[in-house]
Short mmCIF file of C-alpha atoms in Angstrom, two decimals:
data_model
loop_
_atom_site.label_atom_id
_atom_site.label_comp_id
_atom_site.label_asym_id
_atom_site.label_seq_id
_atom_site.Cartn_x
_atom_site.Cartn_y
_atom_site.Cartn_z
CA UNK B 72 157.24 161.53 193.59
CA UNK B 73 160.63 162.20 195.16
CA UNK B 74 160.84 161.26 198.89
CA UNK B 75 163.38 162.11 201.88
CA UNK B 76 166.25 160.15 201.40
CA UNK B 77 165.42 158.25 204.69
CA UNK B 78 162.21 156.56 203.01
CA UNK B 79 162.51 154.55 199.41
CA UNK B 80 160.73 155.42 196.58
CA UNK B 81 156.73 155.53 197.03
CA UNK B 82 154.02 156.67 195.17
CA UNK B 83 150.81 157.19 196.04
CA UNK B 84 147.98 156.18 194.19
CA UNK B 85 144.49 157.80 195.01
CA UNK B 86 142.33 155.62 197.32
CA UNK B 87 144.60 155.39 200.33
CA UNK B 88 146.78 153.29 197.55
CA UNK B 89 150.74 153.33 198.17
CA UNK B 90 153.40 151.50 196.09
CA UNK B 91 156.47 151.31 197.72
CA UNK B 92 159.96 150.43 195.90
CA UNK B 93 161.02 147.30 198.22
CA UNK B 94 164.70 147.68 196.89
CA UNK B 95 165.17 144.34 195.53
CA UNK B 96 167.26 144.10 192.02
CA UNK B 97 167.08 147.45 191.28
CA UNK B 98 164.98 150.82 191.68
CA UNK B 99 161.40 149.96 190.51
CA UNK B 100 161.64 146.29 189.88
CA UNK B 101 159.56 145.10 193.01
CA UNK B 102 157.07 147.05 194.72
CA UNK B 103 154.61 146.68 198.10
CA UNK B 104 151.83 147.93 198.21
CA UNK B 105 150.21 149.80 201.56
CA UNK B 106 146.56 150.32 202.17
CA UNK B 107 145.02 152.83 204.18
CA UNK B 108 141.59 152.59 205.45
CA UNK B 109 140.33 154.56 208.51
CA UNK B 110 143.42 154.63 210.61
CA UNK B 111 143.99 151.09 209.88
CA UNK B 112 146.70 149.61 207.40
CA UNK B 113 147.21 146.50 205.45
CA UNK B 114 150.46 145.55 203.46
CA UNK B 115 149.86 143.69 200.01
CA UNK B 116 153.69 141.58 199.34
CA UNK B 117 156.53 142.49 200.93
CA UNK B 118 158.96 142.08 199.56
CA UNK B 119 162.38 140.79 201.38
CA UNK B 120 163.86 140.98 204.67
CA UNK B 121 165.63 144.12 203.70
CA UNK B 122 162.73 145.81 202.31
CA UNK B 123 160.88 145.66 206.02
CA UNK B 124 162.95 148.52 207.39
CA UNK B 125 161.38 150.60 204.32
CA UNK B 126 158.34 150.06 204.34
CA UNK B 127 157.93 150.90 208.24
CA UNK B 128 159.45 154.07 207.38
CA UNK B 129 156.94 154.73 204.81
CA UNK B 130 153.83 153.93 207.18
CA UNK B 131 155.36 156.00 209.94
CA UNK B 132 155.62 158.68 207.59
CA UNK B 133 151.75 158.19 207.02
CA UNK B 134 151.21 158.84 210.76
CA UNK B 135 150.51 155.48 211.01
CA UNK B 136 152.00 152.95 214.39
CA UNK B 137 152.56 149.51 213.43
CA UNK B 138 149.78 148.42 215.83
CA UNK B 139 147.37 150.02 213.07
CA UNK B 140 148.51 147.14 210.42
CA UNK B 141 145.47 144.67 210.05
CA UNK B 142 146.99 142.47 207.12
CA UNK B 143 149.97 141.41 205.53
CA UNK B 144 148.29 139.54 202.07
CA UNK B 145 150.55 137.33 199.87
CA UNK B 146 149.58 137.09 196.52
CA UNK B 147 151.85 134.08 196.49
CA UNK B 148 155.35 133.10 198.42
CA UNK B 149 158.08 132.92 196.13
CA UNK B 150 160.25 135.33 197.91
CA UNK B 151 160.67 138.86 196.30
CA UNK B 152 156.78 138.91 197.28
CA UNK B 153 157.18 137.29 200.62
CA UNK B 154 160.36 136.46 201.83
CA UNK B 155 159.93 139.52 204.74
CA UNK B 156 156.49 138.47 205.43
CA UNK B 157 157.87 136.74 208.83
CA UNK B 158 160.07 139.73 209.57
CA UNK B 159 157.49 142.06 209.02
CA UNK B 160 155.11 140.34 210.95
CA UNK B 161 157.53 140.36 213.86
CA UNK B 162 157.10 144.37 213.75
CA UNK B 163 153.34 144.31 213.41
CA UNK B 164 151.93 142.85 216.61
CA UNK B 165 148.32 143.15 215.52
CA UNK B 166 148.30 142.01 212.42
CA UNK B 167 147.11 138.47 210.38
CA UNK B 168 149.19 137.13 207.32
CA UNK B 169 146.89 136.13 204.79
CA UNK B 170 147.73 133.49 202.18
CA UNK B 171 146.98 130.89 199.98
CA UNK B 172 146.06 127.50 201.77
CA UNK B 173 148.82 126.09 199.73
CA UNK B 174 151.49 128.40 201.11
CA UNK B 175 150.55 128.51 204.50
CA UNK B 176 152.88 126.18 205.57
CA UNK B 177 155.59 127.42 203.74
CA UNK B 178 154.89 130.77 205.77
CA UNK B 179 154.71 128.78 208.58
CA UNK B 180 158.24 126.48 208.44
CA UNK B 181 159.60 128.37 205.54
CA UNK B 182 162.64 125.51 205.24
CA UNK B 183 161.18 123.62 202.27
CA UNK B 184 160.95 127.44 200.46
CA UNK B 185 164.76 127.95 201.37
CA UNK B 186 165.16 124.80 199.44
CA UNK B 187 163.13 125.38 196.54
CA UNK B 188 164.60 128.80 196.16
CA UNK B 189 168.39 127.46 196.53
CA UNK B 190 168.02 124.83 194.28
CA UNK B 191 167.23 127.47 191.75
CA UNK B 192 169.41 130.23 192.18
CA UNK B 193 172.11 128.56 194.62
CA UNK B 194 172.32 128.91 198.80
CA UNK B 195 174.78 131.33 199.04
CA UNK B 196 172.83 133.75 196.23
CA UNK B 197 169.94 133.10 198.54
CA UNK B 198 170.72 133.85 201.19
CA UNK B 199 173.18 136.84 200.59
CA UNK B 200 169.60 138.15 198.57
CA UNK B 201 166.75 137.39 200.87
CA UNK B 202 168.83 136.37 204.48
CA UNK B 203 167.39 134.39 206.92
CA UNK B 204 163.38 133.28 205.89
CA UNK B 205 161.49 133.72 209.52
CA UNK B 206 158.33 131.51 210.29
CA UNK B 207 155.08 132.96 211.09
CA UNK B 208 153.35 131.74 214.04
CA UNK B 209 150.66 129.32 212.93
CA UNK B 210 147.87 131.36 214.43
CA UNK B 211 148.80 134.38 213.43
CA UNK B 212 148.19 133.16 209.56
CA UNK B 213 144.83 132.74 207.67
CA UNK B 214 144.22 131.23 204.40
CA UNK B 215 142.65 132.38 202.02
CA UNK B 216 141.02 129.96 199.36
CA UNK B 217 138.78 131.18 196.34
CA UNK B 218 135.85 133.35 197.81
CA UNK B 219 137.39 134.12 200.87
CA UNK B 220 136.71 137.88 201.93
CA UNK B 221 138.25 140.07 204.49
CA UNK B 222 137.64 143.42 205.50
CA UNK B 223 139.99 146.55 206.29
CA UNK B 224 138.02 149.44 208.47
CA UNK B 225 134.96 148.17 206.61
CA UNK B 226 136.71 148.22 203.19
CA UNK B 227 136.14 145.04 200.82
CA UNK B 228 138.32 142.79 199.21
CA UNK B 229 137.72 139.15 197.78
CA UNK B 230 140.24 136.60 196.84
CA UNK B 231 140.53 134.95 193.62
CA UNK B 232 142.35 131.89 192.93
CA UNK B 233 144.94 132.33 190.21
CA UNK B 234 147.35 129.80 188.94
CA UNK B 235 149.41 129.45 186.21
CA UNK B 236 152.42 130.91 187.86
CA UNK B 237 152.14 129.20 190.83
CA UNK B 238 149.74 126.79 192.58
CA UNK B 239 149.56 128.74 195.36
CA UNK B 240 148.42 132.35 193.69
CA UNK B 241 145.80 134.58 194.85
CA UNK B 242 144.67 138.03 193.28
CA UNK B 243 143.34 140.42 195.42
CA UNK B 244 139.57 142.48 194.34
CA UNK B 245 140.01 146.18 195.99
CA UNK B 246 136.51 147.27 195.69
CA UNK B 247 137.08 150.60 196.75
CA UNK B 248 139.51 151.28 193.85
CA UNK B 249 138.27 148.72 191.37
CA UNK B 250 141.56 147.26 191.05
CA UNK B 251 143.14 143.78 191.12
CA UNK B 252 146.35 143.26 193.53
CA UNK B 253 147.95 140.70 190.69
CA UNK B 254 151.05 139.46 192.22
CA UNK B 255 152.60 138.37 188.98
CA UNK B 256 149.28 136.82 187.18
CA UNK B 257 149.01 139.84 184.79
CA UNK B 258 152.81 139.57 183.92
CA UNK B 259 155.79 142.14 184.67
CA UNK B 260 155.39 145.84 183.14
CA UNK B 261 158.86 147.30 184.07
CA UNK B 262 158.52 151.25 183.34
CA UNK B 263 161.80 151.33 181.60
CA UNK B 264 160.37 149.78 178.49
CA UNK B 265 157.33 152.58 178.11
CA UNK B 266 157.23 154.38 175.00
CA UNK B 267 154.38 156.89 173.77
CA UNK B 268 152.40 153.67 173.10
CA UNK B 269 152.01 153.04 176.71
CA UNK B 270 153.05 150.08 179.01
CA UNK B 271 154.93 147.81 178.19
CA UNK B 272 154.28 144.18 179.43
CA UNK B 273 155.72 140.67 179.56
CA UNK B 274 154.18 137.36 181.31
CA UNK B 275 156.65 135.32 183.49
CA UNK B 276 156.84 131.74 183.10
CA UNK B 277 159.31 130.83 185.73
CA UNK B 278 159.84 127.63 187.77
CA UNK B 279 158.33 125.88 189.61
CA UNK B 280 154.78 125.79 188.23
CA UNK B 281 154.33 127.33 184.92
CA UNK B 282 150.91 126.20 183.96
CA UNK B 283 149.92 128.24 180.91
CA UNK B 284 146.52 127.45 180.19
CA UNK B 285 145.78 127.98 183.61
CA UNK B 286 147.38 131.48 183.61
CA UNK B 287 145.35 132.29 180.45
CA UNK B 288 142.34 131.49 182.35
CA UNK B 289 142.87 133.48 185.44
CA UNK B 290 144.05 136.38 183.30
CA UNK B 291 140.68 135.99 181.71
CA UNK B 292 138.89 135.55 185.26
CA UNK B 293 140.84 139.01 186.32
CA UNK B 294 139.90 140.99 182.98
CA UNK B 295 135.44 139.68 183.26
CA UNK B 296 135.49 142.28 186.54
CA UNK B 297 136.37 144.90 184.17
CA UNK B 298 139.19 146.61 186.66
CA UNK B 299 139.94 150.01 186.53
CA UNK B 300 143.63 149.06 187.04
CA UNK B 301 146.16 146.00 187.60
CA UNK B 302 148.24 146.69 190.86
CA UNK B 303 151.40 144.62 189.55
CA UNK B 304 153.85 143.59 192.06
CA UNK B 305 157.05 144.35 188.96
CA UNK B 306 155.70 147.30 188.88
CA UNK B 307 152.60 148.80 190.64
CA UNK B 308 149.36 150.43 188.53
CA UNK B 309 148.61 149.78 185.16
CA UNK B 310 145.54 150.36 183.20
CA UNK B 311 145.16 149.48 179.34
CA UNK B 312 143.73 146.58 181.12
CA UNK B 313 142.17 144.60 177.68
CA UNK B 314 145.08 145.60 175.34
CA UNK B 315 147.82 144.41 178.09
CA UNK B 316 145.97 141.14 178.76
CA UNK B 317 145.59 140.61 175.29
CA UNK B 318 149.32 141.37 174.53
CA UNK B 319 150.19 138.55 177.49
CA UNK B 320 148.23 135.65 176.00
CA UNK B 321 149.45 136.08 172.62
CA UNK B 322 153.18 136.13 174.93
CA UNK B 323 152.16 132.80 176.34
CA UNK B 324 151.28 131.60 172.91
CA UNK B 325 154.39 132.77 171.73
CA UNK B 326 156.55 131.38 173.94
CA UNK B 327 154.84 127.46 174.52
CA UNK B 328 155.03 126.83 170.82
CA UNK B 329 158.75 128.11 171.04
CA UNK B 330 159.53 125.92 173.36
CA UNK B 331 158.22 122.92 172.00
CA UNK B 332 159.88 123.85 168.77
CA UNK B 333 163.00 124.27 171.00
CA UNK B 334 162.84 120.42 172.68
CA UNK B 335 164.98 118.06 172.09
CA UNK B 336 168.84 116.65 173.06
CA UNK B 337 171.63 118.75 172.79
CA UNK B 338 171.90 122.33 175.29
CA UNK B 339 167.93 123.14 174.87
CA UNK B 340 168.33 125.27 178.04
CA UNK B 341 170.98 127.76 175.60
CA UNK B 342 168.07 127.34 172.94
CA UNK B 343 164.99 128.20 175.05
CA UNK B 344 167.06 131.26 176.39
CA UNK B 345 167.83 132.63 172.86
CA UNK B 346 163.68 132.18 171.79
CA UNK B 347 162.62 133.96 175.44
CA UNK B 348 165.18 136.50 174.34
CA UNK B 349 163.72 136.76 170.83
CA UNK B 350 160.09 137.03 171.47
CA UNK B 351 160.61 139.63 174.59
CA UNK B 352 162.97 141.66 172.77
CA UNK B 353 160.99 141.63 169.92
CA UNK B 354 158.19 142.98 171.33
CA UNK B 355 160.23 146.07 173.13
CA UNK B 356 161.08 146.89 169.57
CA UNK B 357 157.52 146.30 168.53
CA UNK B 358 156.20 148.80 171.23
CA UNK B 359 158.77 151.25 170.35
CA UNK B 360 160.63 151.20 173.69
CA UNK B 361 163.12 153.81 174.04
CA UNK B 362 166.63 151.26 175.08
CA UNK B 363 168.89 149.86 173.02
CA UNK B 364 169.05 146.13 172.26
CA UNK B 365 171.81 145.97 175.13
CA UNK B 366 169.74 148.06 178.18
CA UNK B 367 166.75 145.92 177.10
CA UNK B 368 168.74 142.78 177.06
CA UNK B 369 170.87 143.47 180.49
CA UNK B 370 167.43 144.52 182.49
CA UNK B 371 165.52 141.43 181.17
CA UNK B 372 168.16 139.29 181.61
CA UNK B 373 167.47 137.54 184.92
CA UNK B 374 163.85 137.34 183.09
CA UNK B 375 165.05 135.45 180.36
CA UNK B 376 167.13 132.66 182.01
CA UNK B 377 164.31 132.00 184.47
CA UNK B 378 161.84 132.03 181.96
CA UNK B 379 163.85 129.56 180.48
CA UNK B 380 164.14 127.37 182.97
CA UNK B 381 160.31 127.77 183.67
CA UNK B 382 159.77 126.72 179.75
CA UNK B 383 162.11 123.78 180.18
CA UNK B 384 160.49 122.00 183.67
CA UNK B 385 157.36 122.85 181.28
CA UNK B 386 158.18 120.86 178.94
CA UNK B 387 159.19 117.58 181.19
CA UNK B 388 155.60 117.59 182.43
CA UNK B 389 153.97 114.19 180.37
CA UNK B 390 150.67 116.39 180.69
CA UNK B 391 151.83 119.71 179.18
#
């Protein structure tokens, strides 16, 4: 839908379901999703700092105050899904961050994440992209281990543990929709690829904690509640549920026994790029996706070197 320029891009999505473009990278890379229950609200990721400002436009334009905001659930805390959690929550003066046990603290003295994150993509890139991480007041945040349930306005949703892409993953079960909140569990499906075959979808293996037998089994975990839809973080609904989990295991196959055939001395970082590249790009041209080799290659390019580097800590694990 097209929106007043003073609000980003949001869509809505039948059962009181809003994606909202956060604004990171580029126009539907990253979205948040709102939830509407009864007069009461609940954000699912967040996006960055500099998405907050949107996405309190969008829930004023629902009639909504921020007082009405229950929630703000991470699926997980690297920071284009939580990096504006503690600005957010600085808006939203009745609401509880929800979380993963393991990233509660990382919510709650966000330093260590500032670290991790620099030490990937650099402090100043950090940053410039995601400013100054705020903490979140210990007792405003609740964790949320496997099982745990929660309520909006008497609306139902259960937590799943989910790694594989991180440690510290949670899906979310929307009953009312019959849809998973996946974070990045069920992969990236970025709509510029889609072609008359449908989505198009890629897993992400990036650092820190690329586990891939783990992901296979908590895309397999997601897939036995037989969802309606996926609600992606990069980006938002997507159905085809069996065919798109099928077409991300047989990724993550794809890309583990490249990288071992990729190990070795000389610049294997160079090497596991050019096999991500391969196998992604491959597959665009398998699904019939409407780019050129160059627009698919420049928008999955940051996708690609991280994967990369995901592959390669991967592959110094002695257990992998």
């Amino acid at each position: 839908m097209t929106t007043p320029s003073a609000l980003p891009y949001f869509e809505d999505l039948g059962h009181g379901l809003t994606a909202i473009d956060t604004g990171f990278e580029r126009p539907l890379f990253d979205a948040s999703h709102l939830v509407v229950e009864g007069g009461r609200a609940a954000f699912v990721d967040v996006g960055t700092n500099y998405s907050v400002p949107g996405l309190l436009a969008v829930l004023a334009h629902k009639g909504l105050a921020p007082e009405a905001v229950d929630w703000v659930a991470l699926t997980h805390v690297h920071l284009d899904h939580a990096g504006g959690a503690g600005e957010i929550m600085r808006h939203l003066p009745r609401a509880r961050l929800l979380v993963h046990p393991r990233g509660a603290r990382h919510m709650i003295d966000p330093s260590a994440l500032m670290a991790g994150a620099s030490e990937v993509y650099g402090e100043d890139v950090v940053r410039a992209t995601y400013g100054e991480l705020v903490p979140v007041p210990r007792e405003r945040v609740v964790e949320a281990p496997e099982g745990f349930a929660f309520e909006l306005a008497g609306r139902a949703f259960h937590c799943l543990d989910t790694p594989g892409h991180a440690r510290h993953h949670i899906c979310i079960w929307d009953e009312a929709s019959r849809s998973w909140f996946t974070g990045d569990t069920f992969g990236l499906a970025y709509r510029e690829f889609r072609s008359p075959r449908g989505t198009f979808i890629i897993p992400t293996t990036t650092p820190v904690q690329f586990e891939p037998e783990a992901l296979k089994a908590s895309i397999d975990r997601l897939v036995a509640r037989q969802p309606e839809a996926m609600l992606l973080t990069h980006f938002t609904r997507v159905t085809e549920v069996e065919r798109l989990a099928a077409d991300l295991v047989a990724q993550l196959d794809a890309l583990t026994a490249m990288a071992r055939a990729a190990d070795g001395p000389g610049d294997r970082q160079r090497r596991l790029e050019e096999g991500v590249a391969e196998i992604f790009l491959g597959r665009a041209r398998e699904h019939g996706s409407p780019l050129t080799e160059a627009e698919a290659r420049r928008l999955l390019d940051l996708d690609i070197r991280l994967n990369a580097q995901g592959l390669g800590l991967w592959l110094a694990r002695p257990q992998r």
